[in-house]
Short mmCIF file of C-alpha atoms in Angstrom, two decimals:
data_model
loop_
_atom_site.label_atom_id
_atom_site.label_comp_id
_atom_site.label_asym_id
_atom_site.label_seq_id
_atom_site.Cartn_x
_atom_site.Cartn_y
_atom_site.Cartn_z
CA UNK A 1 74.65 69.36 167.57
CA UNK A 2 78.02 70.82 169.07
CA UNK A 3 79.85 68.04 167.19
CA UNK A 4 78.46 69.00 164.08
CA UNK A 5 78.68 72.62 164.84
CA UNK A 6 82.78 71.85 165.19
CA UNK A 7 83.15 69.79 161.77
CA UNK A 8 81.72 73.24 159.77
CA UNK A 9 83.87 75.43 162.04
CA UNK A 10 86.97 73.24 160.74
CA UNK A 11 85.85 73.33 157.16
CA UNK A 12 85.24 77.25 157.18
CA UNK A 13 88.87 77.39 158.84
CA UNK A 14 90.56 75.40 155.53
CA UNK A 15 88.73 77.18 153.30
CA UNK A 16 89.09 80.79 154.94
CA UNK A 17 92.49 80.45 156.41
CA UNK A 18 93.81 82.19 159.67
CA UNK A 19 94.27 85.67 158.41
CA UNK A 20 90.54 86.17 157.32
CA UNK A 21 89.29 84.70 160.88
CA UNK A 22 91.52 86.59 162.56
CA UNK A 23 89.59 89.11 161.08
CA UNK A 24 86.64 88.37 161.22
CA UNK A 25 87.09 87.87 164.94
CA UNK A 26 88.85 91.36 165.48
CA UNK A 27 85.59 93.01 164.10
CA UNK A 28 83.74 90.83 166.76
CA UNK A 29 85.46 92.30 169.28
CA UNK A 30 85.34 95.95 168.23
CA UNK A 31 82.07 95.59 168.04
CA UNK A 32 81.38 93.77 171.17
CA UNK A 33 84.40 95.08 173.60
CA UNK A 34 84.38 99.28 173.62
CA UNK A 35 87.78 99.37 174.79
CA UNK A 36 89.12 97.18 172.19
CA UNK A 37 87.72 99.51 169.75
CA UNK A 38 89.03 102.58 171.05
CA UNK A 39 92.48 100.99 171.65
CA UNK A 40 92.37 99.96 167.48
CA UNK A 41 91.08 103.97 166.60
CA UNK A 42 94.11 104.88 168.58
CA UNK A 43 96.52 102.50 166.80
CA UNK A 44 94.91 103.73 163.25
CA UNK A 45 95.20 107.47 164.41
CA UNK A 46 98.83 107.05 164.81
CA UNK A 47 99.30 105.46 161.80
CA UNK A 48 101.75 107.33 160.12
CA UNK A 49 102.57 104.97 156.73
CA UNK A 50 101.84 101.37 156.26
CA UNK A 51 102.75 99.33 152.90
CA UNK A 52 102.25 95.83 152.92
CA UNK A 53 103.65 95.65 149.08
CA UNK A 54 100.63 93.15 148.25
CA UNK A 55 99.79 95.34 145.25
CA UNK A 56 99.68 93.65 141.86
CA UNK A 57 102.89 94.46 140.59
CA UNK A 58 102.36 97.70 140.14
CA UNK A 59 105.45 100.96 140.30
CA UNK A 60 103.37 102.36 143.14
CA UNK A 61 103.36 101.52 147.00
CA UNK A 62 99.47 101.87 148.83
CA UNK A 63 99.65 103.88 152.11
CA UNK A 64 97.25 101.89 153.81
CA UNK A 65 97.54 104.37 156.90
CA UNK A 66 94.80 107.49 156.40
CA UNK A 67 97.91 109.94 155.96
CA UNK A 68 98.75 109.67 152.39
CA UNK A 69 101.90 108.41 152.14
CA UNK A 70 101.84 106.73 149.04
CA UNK A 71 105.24 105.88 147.48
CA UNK A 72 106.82 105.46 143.60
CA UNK A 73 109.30 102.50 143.09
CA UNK A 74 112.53 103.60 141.69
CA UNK A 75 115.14 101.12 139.90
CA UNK A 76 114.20 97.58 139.62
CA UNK A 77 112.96 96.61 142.56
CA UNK A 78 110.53 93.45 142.41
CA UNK A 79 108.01 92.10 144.48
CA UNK A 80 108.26 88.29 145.25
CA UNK A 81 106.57 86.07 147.21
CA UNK A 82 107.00 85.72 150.90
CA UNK A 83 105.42 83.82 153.64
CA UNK A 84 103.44 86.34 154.52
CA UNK A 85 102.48 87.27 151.40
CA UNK A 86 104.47 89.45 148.60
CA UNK A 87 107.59 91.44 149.83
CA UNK A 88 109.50 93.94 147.38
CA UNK A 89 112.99 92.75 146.92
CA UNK A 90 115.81 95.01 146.74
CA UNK A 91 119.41 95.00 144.51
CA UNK A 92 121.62 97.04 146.65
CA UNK A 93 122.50 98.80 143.54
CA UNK A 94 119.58 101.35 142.84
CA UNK A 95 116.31 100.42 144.10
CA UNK A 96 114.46 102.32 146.63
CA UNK A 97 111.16 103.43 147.41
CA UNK A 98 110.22 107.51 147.42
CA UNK A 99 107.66 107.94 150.19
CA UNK A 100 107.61 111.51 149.74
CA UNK A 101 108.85 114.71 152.16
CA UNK A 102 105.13 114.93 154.40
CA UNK A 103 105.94 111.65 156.71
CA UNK A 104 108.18 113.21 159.24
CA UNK A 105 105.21 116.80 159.45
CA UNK A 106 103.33 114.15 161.54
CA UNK A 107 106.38 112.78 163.77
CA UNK A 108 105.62 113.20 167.79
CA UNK A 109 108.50 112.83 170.08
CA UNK A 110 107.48 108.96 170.63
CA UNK A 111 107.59 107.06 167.27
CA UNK A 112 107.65 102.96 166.67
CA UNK A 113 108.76 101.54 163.37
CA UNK A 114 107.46 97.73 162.71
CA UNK A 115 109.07 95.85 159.57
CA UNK A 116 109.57 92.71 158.43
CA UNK A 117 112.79 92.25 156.73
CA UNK A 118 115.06 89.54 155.49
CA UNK A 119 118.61 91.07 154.80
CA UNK A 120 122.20 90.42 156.30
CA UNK A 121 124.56 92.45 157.69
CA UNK A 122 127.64 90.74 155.55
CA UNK A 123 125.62 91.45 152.30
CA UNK A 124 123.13 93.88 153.15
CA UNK A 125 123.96 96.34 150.20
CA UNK A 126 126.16 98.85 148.72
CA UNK A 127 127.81 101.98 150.04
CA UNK A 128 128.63 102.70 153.93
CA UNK A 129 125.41 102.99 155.11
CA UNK A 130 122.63 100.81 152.88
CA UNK A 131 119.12 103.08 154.26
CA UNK A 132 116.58 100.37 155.13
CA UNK A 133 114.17 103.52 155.95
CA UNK A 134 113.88 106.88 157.23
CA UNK A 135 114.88 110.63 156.10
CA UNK A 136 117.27 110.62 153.59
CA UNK A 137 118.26 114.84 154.07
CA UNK A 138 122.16 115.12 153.84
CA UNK A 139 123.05 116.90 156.91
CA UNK A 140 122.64 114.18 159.62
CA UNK A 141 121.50 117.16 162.71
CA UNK A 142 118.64 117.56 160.09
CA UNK A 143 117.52 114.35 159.69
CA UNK A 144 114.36 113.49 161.68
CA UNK A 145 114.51 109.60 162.07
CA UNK A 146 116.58 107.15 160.12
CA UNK A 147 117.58 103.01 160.33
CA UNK A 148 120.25 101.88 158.58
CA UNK A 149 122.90 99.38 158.43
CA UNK A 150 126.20 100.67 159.22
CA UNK A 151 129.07 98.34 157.52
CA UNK A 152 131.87 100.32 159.95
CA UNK A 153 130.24 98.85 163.26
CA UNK A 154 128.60 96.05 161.66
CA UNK A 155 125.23 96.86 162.98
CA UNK A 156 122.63 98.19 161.81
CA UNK A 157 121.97 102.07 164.07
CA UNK A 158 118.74 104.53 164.44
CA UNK A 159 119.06 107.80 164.13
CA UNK A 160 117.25 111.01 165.36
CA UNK A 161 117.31 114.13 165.10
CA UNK A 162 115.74 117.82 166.07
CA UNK A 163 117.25 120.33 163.75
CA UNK A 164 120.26 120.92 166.04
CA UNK A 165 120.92 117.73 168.00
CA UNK A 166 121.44 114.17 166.06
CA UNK A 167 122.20 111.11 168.14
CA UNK A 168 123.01 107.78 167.03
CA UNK A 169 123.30 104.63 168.79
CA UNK A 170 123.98 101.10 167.48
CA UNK A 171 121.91 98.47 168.19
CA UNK A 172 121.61 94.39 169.16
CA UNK A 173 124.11 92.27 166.93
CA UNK A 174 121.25 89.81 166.00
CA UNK A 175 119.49 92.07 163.61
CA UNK A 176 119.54 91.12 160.08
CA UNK A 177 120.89 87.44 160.07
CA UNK A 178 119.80 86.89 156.63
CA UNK A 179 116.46 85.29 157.75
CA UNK A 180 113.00 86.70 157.96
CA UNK A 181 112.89 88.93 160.87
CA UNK A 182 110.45 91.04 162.55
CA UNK A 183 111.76 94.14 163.99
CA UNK A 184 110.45 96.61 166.23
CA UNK A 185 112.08 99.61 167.23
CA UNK A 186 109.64 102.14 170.17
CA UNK A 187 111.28 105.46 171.38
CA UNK A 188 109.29 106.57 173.96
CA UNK A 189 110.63 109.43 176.04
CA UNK A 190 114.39 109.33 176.84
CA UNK A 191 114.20 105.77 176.36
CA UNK A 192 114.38 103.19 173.51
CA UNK A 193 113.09 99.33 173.16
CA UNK A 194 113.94 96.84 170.52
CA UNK A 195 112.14 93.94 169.54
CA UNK A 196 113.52 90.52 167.66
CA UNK A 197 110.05 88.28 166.18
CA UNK A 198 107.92 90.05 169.06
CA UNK A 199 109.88 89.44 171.91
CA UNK A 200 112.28 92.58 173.54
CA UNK A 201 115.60 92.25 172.63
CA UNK A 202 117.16 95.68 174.28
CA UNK A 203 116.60 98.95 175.62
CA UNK A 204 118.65 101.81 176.25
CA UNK A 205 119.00 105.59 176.36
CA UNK A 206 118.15 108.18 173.79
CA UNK A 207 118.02 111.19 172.87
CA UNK A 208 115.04 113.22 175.07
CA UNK A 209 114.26 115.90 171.34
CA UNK A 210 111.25 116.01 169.87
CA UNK A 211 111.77 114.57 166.76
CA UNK A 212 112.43 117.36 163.29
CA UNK A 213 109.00 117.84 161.94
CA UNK A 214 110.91 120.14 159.15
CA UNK A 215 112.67 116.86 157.75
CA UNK A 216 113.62 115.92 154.43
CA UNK A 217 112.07 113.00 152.15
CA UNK A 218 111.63 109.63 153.70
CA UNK A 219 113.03 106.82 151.68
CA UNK A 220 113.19 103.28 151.86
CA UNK A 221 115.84 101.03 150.43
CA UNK A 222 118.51 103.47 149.36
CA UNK A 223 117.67 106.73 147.36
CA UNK A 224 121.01 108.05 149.03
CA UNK A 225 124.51 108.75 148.45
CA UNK A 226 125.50 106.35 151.66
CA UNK A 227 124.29 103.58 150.27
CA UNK A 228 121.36 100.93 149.03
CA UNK A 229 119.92 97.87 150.53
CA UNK A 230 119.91 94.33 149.36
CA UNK A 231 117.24 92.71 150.78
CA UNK A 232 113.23 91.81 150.67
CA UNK A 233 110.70 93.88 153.12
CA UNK A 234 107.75 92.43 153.48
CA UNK A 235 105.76 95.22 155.33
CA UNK A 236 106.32 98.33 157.23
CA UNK A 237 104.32 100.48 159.55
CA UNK A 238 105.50 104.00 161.20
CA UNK A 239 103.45 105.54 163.88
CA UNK A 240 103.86 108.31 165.99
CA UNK A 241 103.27 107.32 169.48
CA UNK A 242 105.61 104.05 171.08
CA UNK A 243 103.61 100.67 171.04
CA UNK A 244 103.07 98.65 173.89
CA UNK A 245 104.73 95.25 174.84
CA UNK A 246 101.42 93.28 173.98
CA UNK A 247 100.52 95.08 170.98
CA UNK A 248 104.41 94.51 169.36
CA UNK A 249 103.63 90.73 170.80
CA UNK A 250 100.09 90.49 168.81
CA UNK A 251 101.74 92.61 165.55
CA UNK A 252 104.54 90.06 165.14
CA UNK A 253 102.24 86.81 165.07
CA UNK A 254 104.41 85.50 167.44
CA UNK A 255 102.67 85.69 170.25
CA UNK A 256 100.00 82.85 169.47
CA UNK A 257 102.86 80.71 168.73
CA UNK A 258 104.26 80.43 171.85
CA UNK A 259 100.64 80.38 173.76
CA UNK A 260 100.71 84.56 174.69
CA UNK A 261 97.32 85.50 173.10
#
């Protein structure tokens, strides 16, 4: 009986694939394990904008999150296939995505930004500072979180801001290698962490503000005079509390590669 129980389990898998038992076995656990339940209302809660650019084609991004953040394609940008699905490519030229001015009213001061990108530093767009995401205001004290490349240290930076205070630093050389990358970037506190396919790649010191509710619109791709990124993003998420080291582990897929989950 167990044996035969096994050959329908491996049929359902070919026929169902990973990502729909992964779900189905998340809503087994919600169900069954209250703390796992509460820990994924938390995550959703904090869920600030998600776009997994899986729509069909269309000149309009889905907020998936339960804020509203829906965004309007601008220029040519496509969306192509990718191996996790369909990413929207980008021209460096003048394609962006407008995900309107109410994303940084529900900033904290924590805040993690998940994305999977493929992009290079060498080629990653026109102008000085090609915006991958973030507020796009012009005065930089203003600006209430922002990651870019930056072609004058070759690296792509954060930025944050308060209103008053804007601070800057530039992080891990191995971002953007022209490969698929997951990135994850937690400020929690006076404190930052950064995260290469799910694994930490740095942390450091930052700026202790509580990050400019008041900011501008948040754009992603370009949109701005400093520049435009060329480049495919697969999906984003923005939240508005810093992720844990097992949940940026179980977000990247790469965890139940190497054994972790």
């Amino acid at each position: 009986m167990v044996k035969g129980i096994l050959r329908q389990f491996k049929k359902v898998y070919k026929v169902m694939g990973m990502r729909l038992i992964l779900c189905v076995l998340g809503l087994v656990l919600m169900l069954c394990c209250p703390g796992f339940s509460e820990a994924a209302q938390q995550a959703e809660k904090s869920l600030i904008l998600w776009y997994t650019f899986d729509e069909d084609y269309s000149e309009h991004v889905k907020d998936l999150s339960d804020k509203g953040n829906d965004g309007v394609i601008y220029g040519e940008a496509k969306h192509v296939k990718s191996p996790r699905g369909k990413a929207l490519s980008f021209d460096g030229e003048d394609d962006y995505v407008n995900c309107g001015k109410e994303v940084a009213s529900f900033l904290q001061q924590d805040a993690t930004l998940e994305i999977w990108i493929k992009a290079s530093i060498e080629d990653g767009g026109s102008g000085s500072n090609p915006l991958i995401f973030g507020d796009a205001t012009g005065v930089g004290k203003e600006r209430s979180f922002n990651f870019r490349i930056n072609k004058g240290f070759g690296r792509v930076i954060y930025e944050v801001a308060n209103g008053s205070t804007t601070f800057y630093p530039k992080l891990h050389q191995s971002l953007l290698d022209g490969t698929w990358q997951y990135i994850a970037l937690v400020l929690q506190a006076s404190k930052y962490y950064l995260y290469l396919n799910g694994k930490m790649l740095e942390s450091g010191d930052t700026a202790p503000i509580a990050l400019n509710k008041a900011g501008g619109r948040y754009l992603l791709g370009g949109g701005w005079s400093a520049g435009y990124l060329k480049g495919e993003i697969d999906e984003i998420k923005f939240y508005n509390r810093a992720l844990s080291a097992r949940e940026i582990a179980d977000h990247s897929g790469f965890a139940e590669k190497r054994g972790e989950l």
